[in-house]
Tab-separated table of C-alpha atoms in Angstrom:
chain	number	residue	atom	x	y	z
A	1	ALA	CA	48.034	-122.969	-16.218
A	2	GLN	CA	48.117	-119.200	-16.128
A	3	SER	CA	47.797	-116.825	-13.192
A	4	VAL	CA	47.774	-113.082	-12.696
A	5	THR	CA	48.889	-110.991	-9.737
A	6	GLN	CA	47.824	-107.404	-9.399
A	7	LEU	CA	50.123	-105.964	-6.811
A	8	ASP	CA	47.944	-103.114	-5.590
A	9	SER	CA	44.337	-103.552	-4.513
A	10	GLN	CA	43.746	-99.790	-4.290
A	11	VAL	CA	45.490	-96.849	-5.887
A	12	PRO	CA	44.462	-93.304	-4.972
A	13	VAL	CA	45.838	-90.569	-7.225
A	14	PHE	CA	45.198	-86.879	-7.712
A	15	GLU	CA	43.580	-85.642	-10.879
A	16	GLU	CA	46.047	-84.898	-13.708
A	17	ALA	CA	48.774	-86.938	-12.005
A	18	PRO	CA	50.322	-89.982	-13.725
A	19	VAL	CA	49.376	-93.487	-12.643
A	20	GLU	CA	50.775	-96.990	-13.025
A	21	LEU	CA	48.778	-100.110	-12.183
A	22	ARG	CA	50.988	-103.150	-11.839
A	23	CYS	CA	50.349	-106.622	-13.184
A	24	ASN	CA	52.536	-109.718	-13.202
A	25	TYR	CA	51.603	-112.975	-14.814
A	26	SER	CA	52.695	-116.562	-14.734
A	27	SER	CA	52.456	-118.941	-17.653
A	28	SER	CA	54.281	-121.882	-19.153
A	29	VAL	CA	53.117	-121.019	-22.664
A	30	SER	CA	52.933	-117.953	-24.840
A	31	VAL	CA	50.192	-115.656	-23.680
A	32	TYR	CA	47.864	-112.937	-24.688
A	33	LEU	CA	47.500	-110.149	-22.120
A	34	PHE	CA	44.655	-107.762	-21.466
A	35	TRP	CA	43.462	-104.923	-19.315
A	36	TYR	CA	39.751	-104.555	-18.706
A	37	VAL	CA	37.979	-101.711	-16.907
A	38	GLN	CA	34.818	-101.993	-14.841
A	39	TYR	CA	32.815	-98.924	-13.933
A	40	PRO	CA	30.420	-99.183	-10.970
A	41	ASN	CA	27.540	-101.596	-11.528
A	42	GLN	CA	28.619	-102.308	-15.072
A	43	GLY	CA	30.253	-105.118	-16.994
A	44	LEU	CA	33.866	-105.201	-18.080
A	45	GLN	CA	35.099	-103.241	-21.060
A	46	LEU	CA	38.276	-104.031	-22.956
A	47	LEU	CA	40.863	-101.292	-22.420
A	48	LEU	CA	43.763	-102.745	-24.400
A	49	LYS	CA	45.359	-106.007	-25.424
A	50	TYR	CA	48.734	-107.509	-26.273
A	51	LEU	CA	48.594	-110.346	-28.775
A	52	SER	CA	51.970	-110.030	-30.534
A	53	GLY	CA	54.270	-107.467	-32.118
A	54	SER	CA	55.161	-104.195	-30.452
A	55	THR	CA	55.498	-104.505	-26.699
A	56	LEU	CA	54.011	-101.058	-26.109
A	57	VAL	CA	50.282	-101.220	-26.543
A	58	LYS	CA	47.958	-98.231	-26.670
A	59	GLY	CA	44.349	-98.480	-25.632
A	60	ILE	CA	41.283	-96.367	-25.188
A	61	ASN	CA	41.002	-93.302	-22.945
A	62	GLY	CA	44.729	-92.544	-23.149
A	63	PHE	CA	45.904	-95.712	-21.407
A	64	GLU	CA	48.910	-97.748	-22.506
A	65	ALA	CA	50.669	-100.864	-21.282
A	66	GLU	CA	54.056	-102.428	-21.855
A	67	PHE	CA	54.626	-106.142	-22.176
A	68	ASN	CA	57.890	-107.171	-20.527
A	69	LYS	CA	58.579	-110.833	-21.118
A	70	SER	CA	61.712	-111.048	-18.972
A	71	GLN	CA	59.906	-109.588	-15.978
A	72	THR	CA	56.583	-111.263	-16.846
A	73	SER	CA	54.839	-107.949	-16.391
A	74	PHE	CA	52.167	-105.965	-18.175
A	75	HIS	CA	51.832	-102.703	-16.258
A	76	LEU	CA	49.148	-100.189	-17.203
A	77	ARG	CA	49.976	-96.484	-17.360
A	78	LYS	CA	48.344	-93.155	-18.021
A	79	PRO	CA	50.288	-89.878	-17.979
A	80	SER	CA	47.413	-87.751	-16.656
A	81	VAL	CA	44.273	-89.181	-15.062
A	82	HIS	CA	40.780	-87.725	-14.985
A	83	ILE	CA	38.005	-88.080	-12.448
A	84	SER	CA	36.182	-90.257	-14.970
A	85	ASP	CA	38.991	-92.839	-14.790
A	86	THR	CA	37.792	-93.855	-11.327
A	87	ALA	CA	36.977	-97.542	-11.751
A	88	GLU	CA	38.200	-101.075	-11.133
A	89	TYR	CA	40.914	-102.301	-13.475
A	90	PHE	CA	41.534	-105.965	-14.174
A	91	CYS	CA	44.586	-107.523	-15.745
A	92	ALA	CA	43.902	-110.814	-17.537
A	93	VAL	CA	45.837	-113.521	-19.346
A	94	THR	CA	45.051	-116.374	-21.672
A	95	GLY	CA	47.165	-119.028	-23.332
A	96	ASN	CA	44.496	-120.708	-25.406
A	97	THR	CA	42.350	-121.226	-22.319
A	98	PRO	CA	39.495	-119.178	-20.918
A	99	LEU	CA	40.584	-115.790	-19.684
A	100	VAL	CA	42.128	-115.703	-16.198
A	101	PHE	CA	41.693	-112.449	-14.270
A	102	GLY	CA	43.608	-110.810	-11.478
A	103	LYS	CA	41.780	-109.610	-8.376
A	104	GLY	CA	41.579	-106.072	-9.651
A	105	THR	CA	42.950	-102.660	-8.712
A	106	ARG	CA	40.560	-99.959	-7.624
A	107	LEU	CA	41.734	-96.632	-9.036
A	108	SER	CA	40.351	-93.628	-7.190
A	109	VAL	CA	41.025	-90.247	-8.762
A	110	ILE	CA	40.885	-87.386	-6.290
A	111	ALA	CA	39.931	-83.866	-7.387
B	1	ASN	CA	24.324	-104.215	-32.858
B	2	ALA	CA	23.060	-104.831	-29.362
B	3	GLY	CA	25.601	-105.847	-26.782
B	4	VAL	CA	25.532	-108.891	-24.556
B	5	MET	CA	22.198	-108.895	-22.752
B	6	GLN	CA	21.809	-110.384	-19.329
B	7	ASN	CA	18.668	-110.722	-17.273
B	8	PRO	CA	17.597	-110.306	-14.663
B	9	ARG	CA	19.993	-107.580	-13.593
B	10	HIS	CA	19.106	-108.203	-9.967
B	11	LEU	CA	17.683	-111.348	-8.439
B	12	VAL	CA	16.798	-112.069	-4.831
B	13	ARG	CA	16.270	-115.624	-3.679
B	14	ARG	CA	15.781	-117.322	-0.344
B	15	ARG	CA	18.000	-120.211	0.661
B	16	GLY	CA	16.909	-123.408	-1.053
B	17	GLN	CA	15.282	-121.734	-4.040
B	18	GLU	CA	16.476	-121.916	-7.624
B	19	ALA	CA	18.112	-119.100	-9.567
B	20	ARG	CA	18.103	-118.876	-13.345
B	21	LEU	CA	20.288	-116.332	-15.087
B	22	ARG	CA	19.965	-115.689	-18.800
B	23	CYS	CA	22.435	-114.403	-21.338
B	24	SER	CA	21.931	-113.470	-24.969
B	25	PRO	CA	25.271	-113.060	-26.753
B	26	MET	CA	26.024	-110.422	-29.315
B	27	LYS	CA	24.737	-111.109	-32.794
B	28	GLY	CA	27.088	-113.439	-34.638
B	29	HIS	CA	28.767	-114.655	-31.461
B	30	SER	CA	28.525	-118.383	-30.967
B	31	HIS	CA	30.687	-118.694	-27.847
B	32	VAL	CA	29.499	-117.838	-24.378
B	33	TYR	CA	31.436	-117.649	-21.120
B	34	TRP	CA	30.133	-117.338	-17.576
B	35	TYR	CA	32.178	-115.733	-14.808
B	36	ARG	CA	31.399	-115.133	-11.141
B	37	GLN	CA	32.583	-112.099	-9.208
B	38	LEU	CA	32.582	-112.240	-5.434
B	39	PRO	CA	33.085	-109.100	-3.333
B	40	GLU	CA	36.743	-107.993	-3.309
B	41	GLU	CA	37.621	-110.764	-5.756
B	42	GLY	CA	38.345	-110.811	-9.419
B	43	LEU	CA	36.271	-112.679	-11.917
B	44	LYS	CA	36.437	-116.432	-11.686
B	45	PHE	CA	35.820	-118.507	-14.786
B	46	MET	CA	32.929	-120.914	-14.508
B	47	VAL	CA	32.009	-122.370	-17.880
B	48	TYR	CA	32.529	-121.942	-21.622
B	49	LEU	CA	29.846	-123.025	-24.065
B	50	GLN	CA	29.140	-123.197	-27.730
B	51	LYS	CA	25.679	-123.779	-29.116
B	52	GLU	CA	24.503	-127.127	-27.704
B	53	ASN	CA	27.981	-127.936	-26.352
B	54	ILE	CA	29.841	-127.398	-23.115
B	55	ILE	CA	33.459	-126.805	-24.089
B	56	ASP	CA	35.015	-126.239	-20.674
B	57	GLU	CA	33.275	-126.459	-17.303
B	58	SER	CA	36.392	-126.676	-15.163
B	59	GLY	CA	35.299	-123.699	-13.063
B	60	MET	CA	31.816	-124.907	-12.274
B	61	PRO	CA	31.065	-126.164	-8.768
B	62	LYS	CA	30.378	-129.881	-8.915
B	63	GLU	CA	26.937	-129.645	-7.361
B	64	ARG	CA	23.890	-127.433	-7.826
B	65	PHE	CA	25.282	-125.466	-10.787
B	66	SER	CA	24.545	-126.166	-14.434
B	67	ALA	CA	24.708	-124.257	-17.701
B	68	GLU	CA	23.316	-124.657	-21.149
B	69	PHE	CA	23.350	-122.856	-24.481
B	70	PRO	CA	20.595	-124.316	-26.621
B	71	LYS	CA	20.347	-124.103	-30.373
B	72	GLU	CA	17.650	-121.473	-29.986
B	73	GLY	CA	17.420	-118.963	-27.199
B	74	PRO	CA	19.757	-117.582	-24.571
B	75	SER	CA	22.373	-119.312	-22.512
B	76	ILE	CA	21.153	-120.143	-19.017
B	77	LEU	CA	23.110	-120.517	-15.807
B	78	ARG	CA	21.056	-122.433	-13.274
B	79	ILE	CA	21.767	-122.630	-9.572
B	80	GLN	CA	19.673	-125.061	-7.581
B	81	GLN	CA	19.073	-124.873	-3.824
B	82	VAL	CA	20.910	-121.590	-3.469
B	83	VAL	CA	22.960	-120.825	-0.360
B	84	ARG	CA	24.174	-117.478	0.968
B	85	GLY	CA	27.633	-118.130	-0.469
B	86	ASP	CA	26.136	-118.040	-3.968
B	87	SER	CA	25.494	-114.303	-3.568
B	88	ALA	CA	27.637	-112.693	-6.239
B	89	ALA	CA	27.610	-110.937	-9.570
B	90	TYR	CA	27.446	-113.341	-12.482
B	91	PHE	CA	28.819	-112.072	-15.754
B	92	CYS	CA	28.284	-113.462	-19.186
B	93	ALA	CA	30.631	-112.744	-22.060
B	94	SER	CA	30.601	-113.709	-25.690
B	95	SER	CA	33.039	-113.884	-28.574
B	96	PRO	CA	32.817	-114.593	-32.278
B	97	PRO	CA	34.187	-117.936	-33.487
B	98	GLU	CA	37.421	-116.481	-34.831
B	99	LYS	CA	38.277	-114.894	-31.483
B	100	ARG	CA	37.474	-117.818	-29.215
B	101	ASN	CA	40.134	-118.260	-26.535
B	102	THR	CA	41.957	-115.072	-27.554
B	103	GLY	CA	40.632	-113.271	-24.508
B	104	GLU	CA	38.769	-110.676	-26.528
B	105	LEU	CA	35.458	-110.972	-24.780
B	106	PHE	CA	32.408	-108.751	-24.800
B	107	PHE	CA	30.773	-108.626	-21.395
B	108	GLY	CA	27.220	-108.089	-20.306
B	109	GLU	CA	26.367	-105.853	-17.361
B	110	GLY	CA	25.959	-108.789	-15.040
B	111	SER	CA	23.255	-110.370	-12.921
B	112	ARG	CA	23.527	-109.690	-9.224
B	113	LEU	CA	22.206	-112.535	-7.124
B	114	THR	CA	21.395	-111.982	-3.483
B	115	VAL	CA	20.508	-114.970	-1.347
B	116	LEU	CA	18.635	-114.162	1.855
């Protein structure tokens, strides 16, 4: 079985500052890892994914994440955030099973 | 290509009534997933269906909840005799056959159920 831990429930950050949203996973099999974003009153949108290959994955809206197998982490980063990045971010994992989500991190960008 | 369509977007029911939530997957997608999101919680997997088949229902409560994905028409999540604890956002997602269980899901905007 897989599980995901998102270490921060809320992250406030000033506009144009860098941000890192942390995610650790647990799995006994090889996994695929994802970050999804949810804007208020909307569904989830895929931000980026790690399936195989390069451990540094680039996604939409300037986000990137690094897969670290030894630390079982998949932290999400952005060098400079915008107000429009304010949303809930979910880390998710699958190992040939339905997607398992973390509890989410609410990113609040402050002007 | 229209996205995943869910309706109703908002549904209010009194305790004991039935709730029916519908989901039309993206064109060409034959796999449908239902997730439930409670306040301050992440999304919890409920059920995974193919046309006319339930593939995995390990996340479905044993009573009152059922799901179907008929050969024709949308997938339906049915909750009988609703209770206040059923109040949540219910999300449907779909994937094409070649991406099933890869985690690459396309989500609808959700149906928000409020039980009075």
